[in-house]
Coordinates of C-alpha atoms and ligand atoms in Angstrom, one line a residue:
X1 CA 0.0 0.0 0.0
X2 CA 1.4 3.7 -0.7
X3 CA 2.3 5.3 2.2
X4 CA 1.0 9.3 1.9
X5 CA 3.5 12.2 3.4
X6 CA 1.4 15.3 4.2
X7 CA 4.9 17.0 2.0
X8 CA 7.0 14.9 0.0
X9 CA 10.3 16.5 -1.3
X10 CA 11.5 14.6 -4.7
X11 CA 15.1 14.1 -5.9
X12 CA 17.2 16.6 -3.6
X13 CA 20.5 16.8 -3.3
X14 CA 20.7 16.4 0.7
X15 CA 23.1 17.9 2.4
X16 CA 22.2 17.1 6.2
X17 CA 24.0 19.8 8.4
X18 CA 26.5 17.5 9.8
X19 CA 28.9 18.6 7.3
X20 CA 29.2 15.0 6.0
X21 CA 29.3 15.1 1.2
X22 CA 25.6 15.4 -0.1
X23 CA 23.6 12.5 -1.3
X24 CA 20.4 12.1 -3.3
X25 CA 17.2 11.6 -2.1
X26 CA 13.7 12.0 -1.5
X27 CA 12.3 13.4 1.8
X28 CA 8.8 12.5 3.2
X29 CA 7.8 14.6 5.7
X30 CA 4.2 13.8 8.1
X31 CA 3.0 16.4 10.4
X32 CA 5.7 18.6 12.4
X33 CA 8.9 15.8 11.8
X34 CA 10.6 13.7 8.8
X35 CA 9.3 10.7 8.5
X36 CA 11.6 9.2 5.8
X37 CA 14.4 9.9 3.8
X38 CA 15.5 7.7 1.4
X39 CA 14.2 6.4 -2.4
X40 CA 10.3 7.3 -1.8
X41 CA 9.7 7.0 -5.5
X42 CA 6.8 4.0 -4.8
X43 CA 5.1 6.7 -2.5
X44 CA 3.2 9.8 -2.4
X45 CA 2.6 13.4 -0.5
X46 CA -0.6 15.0 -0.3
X47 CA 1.8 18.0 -1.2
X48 CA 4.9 17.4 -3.7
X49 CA 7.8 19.4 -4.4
X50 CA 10.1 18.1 -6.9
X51 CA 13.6 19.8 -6.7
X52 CA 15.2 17.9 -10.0
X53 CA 18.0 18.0 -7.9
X54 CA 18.6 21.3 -6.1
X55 CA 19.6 21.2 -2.2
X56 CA 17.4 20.4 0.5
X57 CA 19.2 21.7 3.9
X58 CA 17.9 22.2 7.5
X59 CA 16.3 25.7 7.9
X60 CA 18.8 27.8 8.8
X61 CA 19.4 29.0 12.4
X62 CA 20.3 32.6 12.9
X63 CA 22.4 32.1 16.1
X64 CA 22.4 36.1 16.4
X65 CA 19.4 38.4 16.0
X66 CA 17.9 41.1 17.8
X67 CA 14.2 39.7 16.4
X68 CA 12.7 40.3 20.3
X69 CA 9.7 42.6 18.5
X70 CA 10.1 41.4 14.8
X71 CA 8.6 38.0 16.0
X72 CA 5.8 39.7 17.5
X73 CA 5.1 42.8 15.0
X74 CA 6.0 41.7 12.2
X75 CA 5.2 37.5 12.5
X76 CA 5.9 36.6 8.9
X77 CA 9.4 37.4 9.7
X78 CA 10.5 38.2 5.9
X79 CA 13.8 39.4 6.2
X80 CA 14.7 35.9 7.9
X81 CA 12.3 32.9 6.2
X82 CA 13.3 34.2 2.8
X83 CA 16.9 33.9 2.9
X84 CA 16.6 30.2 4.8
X85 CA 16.5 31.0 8.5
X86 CA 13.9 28.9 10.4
X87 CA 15.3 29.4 13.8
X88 CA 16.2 32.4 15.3
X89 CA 18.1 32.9 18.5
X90 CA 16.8 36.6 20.2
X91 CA 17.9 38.8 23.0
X92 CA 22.0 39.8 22.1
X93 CA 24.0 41.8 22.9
X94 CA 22.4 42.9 26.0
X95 CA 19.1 43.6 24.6
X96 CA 16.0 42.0 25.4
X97 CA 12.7 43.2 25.2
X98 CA 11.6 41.0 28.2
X99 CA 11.6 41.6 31.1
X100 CA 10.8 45.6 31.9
X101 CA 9.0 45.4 34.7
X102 CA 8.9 49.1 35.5
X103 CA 8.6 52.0 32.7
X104 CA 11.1 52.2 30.3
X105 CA 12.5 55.9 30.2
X106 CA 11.5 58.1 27.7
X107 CA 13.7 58.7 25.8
X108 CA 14.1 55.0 25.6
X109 CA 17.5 54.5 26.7
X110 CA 20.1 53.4 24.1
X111 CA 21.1 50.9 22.9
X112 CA 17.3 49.5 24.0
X113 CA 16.2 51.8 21.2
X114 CA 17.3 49.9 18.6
X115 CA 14.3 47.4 18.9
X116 CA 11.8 49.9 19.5
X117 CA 12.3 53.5 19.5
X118 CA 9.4 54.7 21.4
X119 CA 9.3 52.1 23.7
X120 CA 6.0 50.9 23.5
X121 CA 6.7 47.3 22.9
X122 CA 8.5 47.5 26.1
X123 CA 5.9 46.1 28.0
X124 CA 6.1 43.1 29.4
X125 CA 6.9 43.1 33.0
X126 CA 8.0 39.0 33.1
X127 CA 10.3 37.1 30.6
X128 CA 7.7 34.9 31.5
X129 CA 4.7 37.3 29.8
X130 CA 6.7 37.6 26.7
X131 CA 7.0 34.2 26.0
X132 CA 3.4 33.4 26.6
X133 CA 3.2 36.1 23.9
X134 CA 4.6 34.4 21.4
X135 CA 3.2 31.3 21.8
X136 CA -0.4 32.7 21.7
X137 CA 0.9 34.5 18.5
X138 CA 3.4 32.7 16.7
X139 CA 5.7 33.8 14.2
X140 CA 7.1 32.1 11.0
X141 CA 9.9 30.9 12.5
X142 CA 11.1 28.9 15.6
X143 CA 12.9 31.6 18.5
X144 CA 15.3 30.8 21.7
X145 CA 15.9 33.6 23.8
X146 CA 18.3 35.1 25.8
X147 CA 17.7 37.9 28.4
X148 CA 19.4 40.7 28.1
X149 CA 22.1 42.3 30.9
X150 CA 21.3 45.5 29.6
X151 CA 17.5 44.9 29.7
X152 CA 18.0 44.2 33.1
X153 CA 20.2 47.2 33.8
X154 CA 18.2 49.5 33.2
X155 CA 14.9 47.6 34.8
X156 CA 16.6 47.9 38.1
X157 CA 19.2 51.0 38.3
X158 CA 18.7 54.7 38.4
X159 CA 22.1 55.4 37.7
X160 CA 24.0 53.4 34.9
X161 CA 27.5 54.7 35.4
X162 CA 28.6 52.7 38.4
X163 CA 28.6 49.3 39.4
X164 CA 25.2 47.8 40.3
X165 CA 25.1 47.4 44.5
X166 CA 24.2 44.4 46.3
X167 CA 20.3 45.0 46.1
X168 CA 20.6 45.9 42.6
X169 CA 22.2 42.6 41.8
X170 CA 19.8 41.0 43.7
X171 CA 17.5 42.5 41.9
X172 CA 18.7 41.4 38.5
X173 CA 19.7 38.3 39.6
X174 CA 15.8 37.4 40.4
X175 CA 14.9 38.5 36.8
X176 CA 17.3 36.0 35.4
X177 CA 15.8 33.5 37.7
X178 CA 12.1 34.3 36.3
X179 CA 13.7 34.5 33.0
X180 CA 15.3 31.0 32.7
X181 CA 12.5 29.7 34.8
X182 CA 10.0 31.0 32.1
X183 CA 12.3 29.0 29.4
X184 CA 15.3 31.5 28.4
X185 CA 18.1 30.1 27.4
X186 CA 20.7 32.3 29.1
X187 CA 21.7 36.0 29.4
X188 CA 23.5 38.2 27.0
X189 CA 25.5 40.8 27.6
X190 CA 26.5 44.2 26.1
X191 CA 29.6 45.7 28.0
X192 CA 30.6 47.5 24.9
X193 CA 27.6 50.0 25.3
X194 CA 26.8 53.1 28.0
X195 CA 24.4 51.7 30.1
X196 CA 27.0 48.4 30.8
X197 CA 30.7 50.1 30.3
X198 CA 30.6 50.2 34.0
X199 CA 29.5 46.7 34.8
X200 CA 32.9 45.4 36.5
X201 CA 33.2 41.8 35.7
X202 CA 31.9 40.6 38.9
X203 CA 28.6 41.9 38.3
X204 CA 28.0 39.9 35.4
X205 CA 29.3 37.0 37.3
X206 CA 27.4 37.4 40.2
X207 CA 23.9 38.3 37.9
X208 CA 24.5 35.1 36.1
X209 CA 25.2 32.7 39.2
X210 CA 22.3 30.4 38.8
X211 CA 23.0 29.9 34.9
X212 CA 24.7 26.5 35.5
X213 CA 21.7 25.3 37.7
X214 CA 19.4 25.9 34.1
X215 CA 21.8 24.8 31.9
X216 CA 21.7 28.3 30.7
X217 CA 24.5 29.9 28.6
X218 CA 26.6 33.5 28.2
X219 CA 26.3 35.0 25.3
X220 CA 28.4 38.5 24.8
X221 CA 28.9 41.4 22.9
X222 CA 32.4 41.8 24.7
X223 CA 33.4 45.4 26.2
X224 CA 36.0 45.9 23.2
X225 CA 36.8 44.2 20.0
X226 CA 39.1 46.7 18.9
X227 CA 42.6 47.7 21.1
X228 CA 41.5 45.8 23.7
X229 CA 40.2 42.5 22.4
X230 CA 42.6 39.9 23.8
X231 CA 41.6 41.6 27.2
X232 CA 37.7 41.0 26.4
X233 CA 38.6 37.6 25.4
X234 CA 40.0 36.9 28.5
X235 CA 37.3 38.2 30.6
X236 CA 34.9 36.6 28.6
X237 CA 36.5 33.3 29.4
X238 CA 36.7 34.2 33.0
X239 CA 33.2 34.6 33.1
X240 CA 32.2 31.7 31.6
X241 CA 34.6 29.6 33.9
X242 CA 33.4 30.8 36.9
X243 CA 29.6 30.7 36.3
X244 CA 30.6 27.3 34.7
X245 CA 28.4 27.9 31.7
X246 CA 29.2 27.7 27.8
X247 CA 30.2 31.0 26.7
X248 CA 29.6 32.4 23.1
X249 CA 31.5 35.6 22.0
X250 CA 29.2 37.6 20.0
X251 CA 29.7 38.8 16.0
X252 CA 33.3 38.2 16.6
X253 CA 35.7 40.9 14.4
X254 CA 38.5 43.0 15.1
X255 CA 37.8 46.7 14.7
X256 CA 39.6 49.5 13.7
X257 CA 42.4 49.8 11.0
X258 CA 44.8 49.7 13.9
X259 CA 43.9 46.1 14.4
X260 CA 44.0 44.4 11.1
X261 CA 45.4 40.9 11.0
X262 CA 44.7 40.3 14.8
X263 CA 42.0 37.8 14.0
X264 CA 45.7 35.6 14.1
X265 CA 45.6 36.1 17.4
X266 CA 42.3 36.0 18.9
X267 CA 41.4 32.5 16.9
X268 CA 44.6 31.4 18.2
X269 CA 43.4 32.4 21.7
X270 CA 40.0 30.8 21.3
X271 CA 41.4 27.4 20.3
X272 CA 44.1 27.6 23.2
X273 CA 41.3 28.0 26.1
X274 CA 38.6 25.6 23.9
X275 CA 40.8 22.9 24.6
X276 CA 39.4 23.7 29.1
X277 CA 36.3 25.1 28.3
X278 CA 33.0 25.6 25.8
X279 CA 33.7 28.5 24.0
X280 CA 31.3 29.3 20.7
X281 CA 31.3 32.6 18.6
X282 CA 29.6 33.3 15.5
X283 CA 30.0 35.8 12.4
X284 CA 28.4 38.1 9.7
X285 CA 29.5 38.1 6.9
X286 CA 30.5 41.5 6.2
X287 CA 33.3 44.0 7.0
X288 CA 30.9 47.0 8.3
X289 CA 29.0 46.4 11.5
X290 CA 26.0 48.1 12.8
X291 CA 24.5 49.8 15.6
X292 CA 23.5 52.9 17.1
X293 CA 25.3 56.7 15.8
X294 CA 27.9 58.0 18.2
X295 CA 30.6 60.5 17.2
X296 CA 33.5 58.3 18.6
X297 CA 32.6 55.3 16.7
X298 CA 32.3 57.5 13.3
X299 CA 35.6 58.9 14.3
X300 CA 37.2 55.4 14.3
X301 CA 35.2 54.3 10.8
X302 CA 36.6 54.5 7.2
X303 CA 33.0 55.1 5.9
X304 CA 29.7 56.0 8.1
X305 CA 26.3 55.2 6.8
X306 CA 23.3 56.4 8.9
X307 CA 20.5 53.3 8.9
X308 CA 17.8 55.7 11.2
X309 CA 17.2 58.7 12.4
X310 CA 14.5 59.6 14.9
X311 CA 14.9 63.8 14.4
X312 CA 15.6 64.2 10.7
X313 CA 14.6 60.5 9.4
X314 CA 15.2 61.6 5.5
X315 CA 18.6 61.0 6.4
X316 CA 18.5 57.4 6.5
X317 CA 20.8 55.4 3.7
X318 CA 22.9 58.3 3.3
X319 CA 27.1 58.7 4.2
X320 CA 27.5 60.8 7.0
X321 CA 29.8 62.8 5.1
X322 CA 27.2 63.7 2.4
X323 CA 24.9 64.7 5.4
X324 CA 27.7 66.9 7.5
X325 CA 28.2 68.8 4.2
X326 CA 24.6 68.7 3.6
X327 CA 24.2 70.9 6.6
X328 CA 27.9 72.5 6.1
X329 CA 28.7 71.6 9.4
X330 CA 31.0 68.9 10.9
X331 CA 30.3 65.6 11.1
X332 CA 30.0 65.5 15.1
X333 CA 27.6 68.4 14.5
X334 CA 26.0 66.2 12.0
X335 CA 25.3 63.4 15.0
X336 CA 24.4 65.4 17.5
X337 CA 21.4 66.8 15.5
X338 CA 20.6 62.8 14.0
X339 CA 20.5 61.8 17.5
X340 CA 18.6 59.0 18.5
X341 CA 20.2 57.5 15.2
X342 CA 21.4 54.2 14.0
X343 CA 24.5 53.3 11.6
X344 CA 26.1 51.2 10.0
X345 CA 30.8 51.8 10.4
X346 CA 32.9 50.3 8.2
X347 CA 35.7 49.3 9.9
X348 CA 36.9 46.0 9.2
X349 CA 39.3 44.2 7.3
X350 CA 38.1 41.4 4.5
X351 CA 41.1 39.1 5.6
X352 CA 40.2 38.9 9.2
X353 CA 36.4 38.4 8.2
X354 CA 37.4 35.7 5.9
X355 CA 39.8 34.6 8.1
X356 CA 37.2 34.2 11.3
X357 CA 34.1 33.1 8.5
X358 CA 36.6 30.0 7.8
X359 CA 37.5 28.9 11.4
X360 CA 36.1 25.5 12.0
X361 CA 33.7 26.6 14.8
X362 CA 32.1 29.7 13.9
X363 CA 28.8 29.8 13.5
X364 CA 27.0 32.5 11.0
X365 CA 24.8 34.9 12.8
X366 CA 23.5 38.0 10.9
X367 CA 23.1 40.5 13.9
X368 CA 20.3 42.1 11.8
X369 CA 18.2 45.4 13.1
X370 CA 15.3 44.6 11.6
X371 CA 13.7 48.2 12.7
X372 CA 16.3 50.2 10.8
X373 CA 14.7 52.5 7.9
X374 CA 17.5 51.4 5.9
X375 CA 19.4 48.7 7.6
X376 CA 22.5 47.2 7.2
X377 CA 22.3 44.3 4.2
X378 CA 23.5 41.6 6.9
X379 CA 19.5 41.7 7.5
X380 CA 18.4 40.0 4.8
X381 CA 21.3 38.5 3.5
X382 CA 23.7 36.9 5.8
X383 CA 23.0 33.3 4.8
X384 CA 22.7 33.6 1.5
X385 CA 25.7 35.4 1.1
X386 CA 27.9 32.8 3.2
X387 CA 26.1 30.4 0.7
X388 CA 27.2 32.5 -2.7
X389 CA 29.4 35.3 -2.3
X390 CA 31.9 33.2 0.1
X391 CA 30.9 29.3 -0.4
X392 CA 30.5 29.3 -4.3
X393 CA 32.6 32.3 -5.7
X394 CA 35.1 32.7 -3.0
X395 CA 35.5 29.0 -2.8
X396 CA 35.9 30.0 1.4
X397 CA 35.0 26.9 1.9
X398 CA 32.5 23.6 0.4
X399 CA 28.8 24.3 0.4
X400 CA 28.7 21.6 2.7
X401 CA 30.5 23.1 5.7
X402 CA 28.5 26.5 4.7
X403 CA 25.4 24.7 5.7
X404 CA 26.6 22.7 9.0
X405 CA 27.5 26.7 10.1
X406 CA 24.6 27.9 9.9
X407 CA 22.7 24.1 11.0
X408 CA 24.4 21.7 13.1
X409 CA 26.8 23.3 14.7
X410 CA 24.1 26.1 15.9
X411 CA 21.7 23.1 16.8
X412 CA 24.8 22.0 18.8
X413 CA 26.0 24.7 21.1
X414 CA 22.6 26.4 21.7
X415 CA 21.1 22.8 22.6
X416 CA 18.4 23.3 20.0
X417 CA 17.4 19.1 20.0
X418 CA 16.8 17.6 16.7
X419 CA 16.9 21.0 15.0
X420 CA 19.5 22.1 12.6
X421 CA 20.0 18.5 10.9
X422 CA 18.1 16.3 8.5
X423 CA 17.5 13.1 9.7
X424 CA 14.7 10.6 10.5
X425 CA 13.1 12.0 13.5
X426 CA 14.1 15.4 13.3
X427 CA 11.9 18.3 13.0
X428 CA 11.1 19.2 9.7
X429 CA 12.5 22.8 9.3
X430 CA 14.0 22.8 6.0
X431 CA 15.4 25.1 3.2
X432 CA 15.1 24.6 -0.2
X433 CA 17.3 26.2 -2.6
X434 CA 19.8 26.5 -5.8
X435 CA 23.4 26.3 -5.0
X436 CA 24.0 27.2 -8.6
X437 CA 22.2 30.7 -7.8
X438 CA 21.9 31.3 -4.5
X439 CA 23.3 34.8 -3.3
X440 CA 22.0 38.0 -1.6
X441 CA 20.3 40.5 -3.2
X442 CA 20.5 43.3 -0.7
X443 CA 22.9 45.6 -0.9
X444 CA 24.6 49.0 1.1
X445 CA 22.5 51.3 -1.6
X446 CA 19.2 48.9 -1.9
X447 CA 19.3 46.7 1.5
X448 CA 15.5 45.8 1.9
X449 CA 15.2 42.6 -1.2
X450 CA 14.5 38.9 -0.8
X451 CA 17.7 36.4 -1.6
X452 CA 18.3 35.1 -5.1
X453 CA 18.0 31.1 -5.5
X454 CA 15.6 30.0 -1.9
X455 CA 13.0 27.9 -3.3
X456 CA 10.8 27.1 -0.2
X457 CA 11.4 27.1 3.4
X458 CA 9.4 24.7 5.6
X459 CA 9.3 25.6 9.9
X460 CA 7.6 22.3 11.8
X461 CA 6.1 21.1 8.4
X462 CA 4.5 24.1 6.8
X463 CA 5.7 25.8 4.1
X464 CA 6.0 29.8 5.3
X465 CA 8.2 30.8 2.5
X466 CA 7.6 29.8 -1.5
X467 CA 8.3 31.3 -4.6
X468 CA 9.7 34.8 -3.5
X469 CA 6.7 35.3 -1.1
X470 CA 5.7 34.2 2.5
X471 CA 3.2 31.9 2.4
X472 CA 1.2 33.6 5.5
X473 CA 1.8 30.4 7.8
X474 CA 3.2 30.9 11.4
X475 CA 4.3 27.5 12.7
X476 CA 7.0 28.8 15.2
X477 CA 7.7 28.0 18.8
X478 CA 9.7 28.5 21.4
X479 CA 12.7 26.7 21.8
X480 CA 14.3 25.7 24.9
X481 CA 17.7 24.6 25.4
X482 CA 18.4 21.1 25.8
X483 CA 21.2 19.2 28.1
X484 CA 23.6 18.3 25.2
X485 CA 24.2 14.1 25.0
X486 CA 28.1 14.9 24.4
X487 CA 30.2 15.1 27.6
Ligands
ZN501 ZN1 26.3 43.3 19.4
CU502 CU1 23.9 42.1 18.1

């Protein structure tokens, strides 16, 4: 008797996400997992797809967003389901939107701002509220979050430019509680920005204390990735060692002209202390980064491209430059009357990004702002660009190892269970695409366009992205983070 499949895939070219050489096959898929993979050719789907050969790979997992309000506001997540991503993880660099469990100021303070600048959508006063959110609404895609250091900051302190005092970790540390109680899956940090600079180290140890009792982990934008980045490094370590959680080092770069060619070192660094203790990081694909305007980080920036601006937004997409002589002023002048603003710095070198993209354990993460008027490209096309730009025409490294980055190895450190790999079993979260084609379309000038060459992507069995268009369905959950089975 046939066998029916709610979705059968035909003749893919599979490649898994454990970075083991493609193979042929067919995929049958029944309800939220794959049933089958294998030579289905004797069976059916009520649904067919026949790929003639193009690549069926796990949906992608974006191991570094800042998609707290996206999932709710805008649930069809576009800028993620149509370049592959199934999974995103939310709440970096500091920033979550859970919990704020007192008014947010107004102004809302920076870098808080960059998921919503009027602060409306900072509302929930329990980690435990905002998840409940998005399961009663769903987005497109699967999330895991992290609460935020920053978040939490400013939900407790009046004053942000001194370490936080015994009640005031106290305070924190009983968010993170509720928080990974609720189903977080650790706490981020951002000691690069104002409202953290003057979080001393033991602060963030003693806030994350209970992390190792949830089998949370520490995820961090670290205080410098520019002069000081072997320092960060180390502290990062420290603080992972002695809350005895996994740590993952955030968009990892080296900033600054100055610094070019020191991804040498800090790889070399991560290996060394890898070998004592779990140590992630992850990567965009890009040599400007992103985030909110300040004069000192223009200063330090080959090229300046403002993304937002709350008092003259007709600015947005344009060079700072252009705008300072716009106004014939200078280009600190230029900020201060942009402020709030976002930007995007160019300050990077390709070799270090190429050289950290390659490193056997980095993970891809786009670090996308998905409230920017005109964000950076990394938004919508991170994956697809690892996937083209660097995998096919850079020859970085085999399609196959592009995939397990942004799959298996994600599914691994975040303890995402039988996510991020195609087996029998698993989940079915799946991209489907054309590694002939397959490349970002957005760009620095035009950064709001749909990937080239993604077919269909299926979250927990349905279909949410087809043909250049989301398909309106909003299968995603909320993931938790599983014990791993690996000692
Ligand atoms: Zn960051
Ligand atoms: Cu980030």
């Amino acid at each position: 008797m046939k066998k029916n499949f709610d979705l059968l895939i035909r003749n893919a070219s599979i490649v898994d996400g454990t970075n083991a050489p493609r193979f042929n096959g067919d995929i049958g898929i029944r309800g939220d997992r794959i049933e089958c993979i294998g030579d289905l050719s004797s069976f059916c789907g009520d649904l067919e797809l026949n790929l003639g050969g193009r690549i069926a790979a796990p949906g992608f997992i974006d191991s570094h967003t800042h998609d707290d309000r996206m999932m709710l506001s805008n649930p069809d997540m576009a800028p993620k389901v149509s370049q592959g991503v199934t999974t995103v993880i939310g709440g970096n660099c500091g920033v979550s939107l859970a919990p704020m469990p007192r008014p947010i100021p107004n102004p809302v303070t920076p870098p808080l701002n960059l998921l919503d600048e009027q602060g409306t959508w900072f509302h929930f006063p329990t980690f435990k509220s905002y998840l409940e959110e998005l399961r009663a609404n769903p987005a497109a895609t699967n999330c895991a979050m992290l609460v935020g250091h920053t978040t939490l900051r400013v939900a407790t302190m009046n004053d942000f430019s001194q370490a936080a005092s015994p009640s005031e970790i106290q305070a924190m540390r009983e968010l993170v509680n509720e928080a990974m109680h609720a189903g977080a899956i650790g706490v981020s940090t951002g000691l690069f920005y104002e409202p953290s600079i003057a979080a001393p180290t033991e602060e963030v140890i003693e806030v994350c204390s209970s992390l190792k009792k949830f089998n949370g982990l520490y995820c961090t934008h670290m205080r410098n990735e520019a002069d000081r980045v072997i320092d960060s490094l180390e502290e990062s370590f420290r603080i992972g060692r002695e809350v005895g959680v996994p740590v993952v080092i955030s968009h990892h770069k080296v900033a600054e002209p100055a610094n070019q060619g020191r991804s040498v070192e800090t790889l070399a660094l991560i290996e060394k202390n890898m070998a004592t203790q779990t140590i992630c990081l992850d990567c965009y694909p890009y040599t400007a980064s992103s985030t909110i305007l300040s004069a000192d980080r223009a200063a330090t920036s080959t090229r300046v491209i403002v993304s937002w601006s709350q008092s003259l937004p007709e600015y947005a997409g344009q060079d700072l430059t252009a705008i300072a002589q716009k106004m014939n002023c200078s280009q600190e002048e230029a900020v201060k009357r942009l402020l709030p603003a976002g930007a995007i710095y160019f300050k990077m070198d390709e070799a270090d990004v190429q050289r950290i993209l390659k490193f056997d354990q980095t993970m891809i993460g786009s670090d996308g702002l998905p409230h920017d008027t005109s964000p950076h490209p990394r938004l919508w096309g991170s994956f697809p660009r690892v996937l083209g730009h660097y995998g096919r025409l850079l020859g970085l490294f085999p399609l196959e190892t592009a995939v397990y980055k942004m799959t298996g190895l994600t599914a691994k450190n975040f303890g995402l269970k039988d996510r991020g790999i195609l087996r029998e079993g698993a989940y079915a979260d799946l991209t489907l695409f054309d590694a002939d084609t397959v490349d970002e379309a957005a760009t620095f000038a035009a950064p709001i366009a749909p990937a080239r060459g993604i077919e269909a992507v299926i979250v927990n069995g349905a279909i949410v992205w087809r043909d250049g268009k989301s398909t309106g369905a909003r299968p995603g959950r909320v993931l938790q983070r599983e014990p791993s089975e690996e000692t």
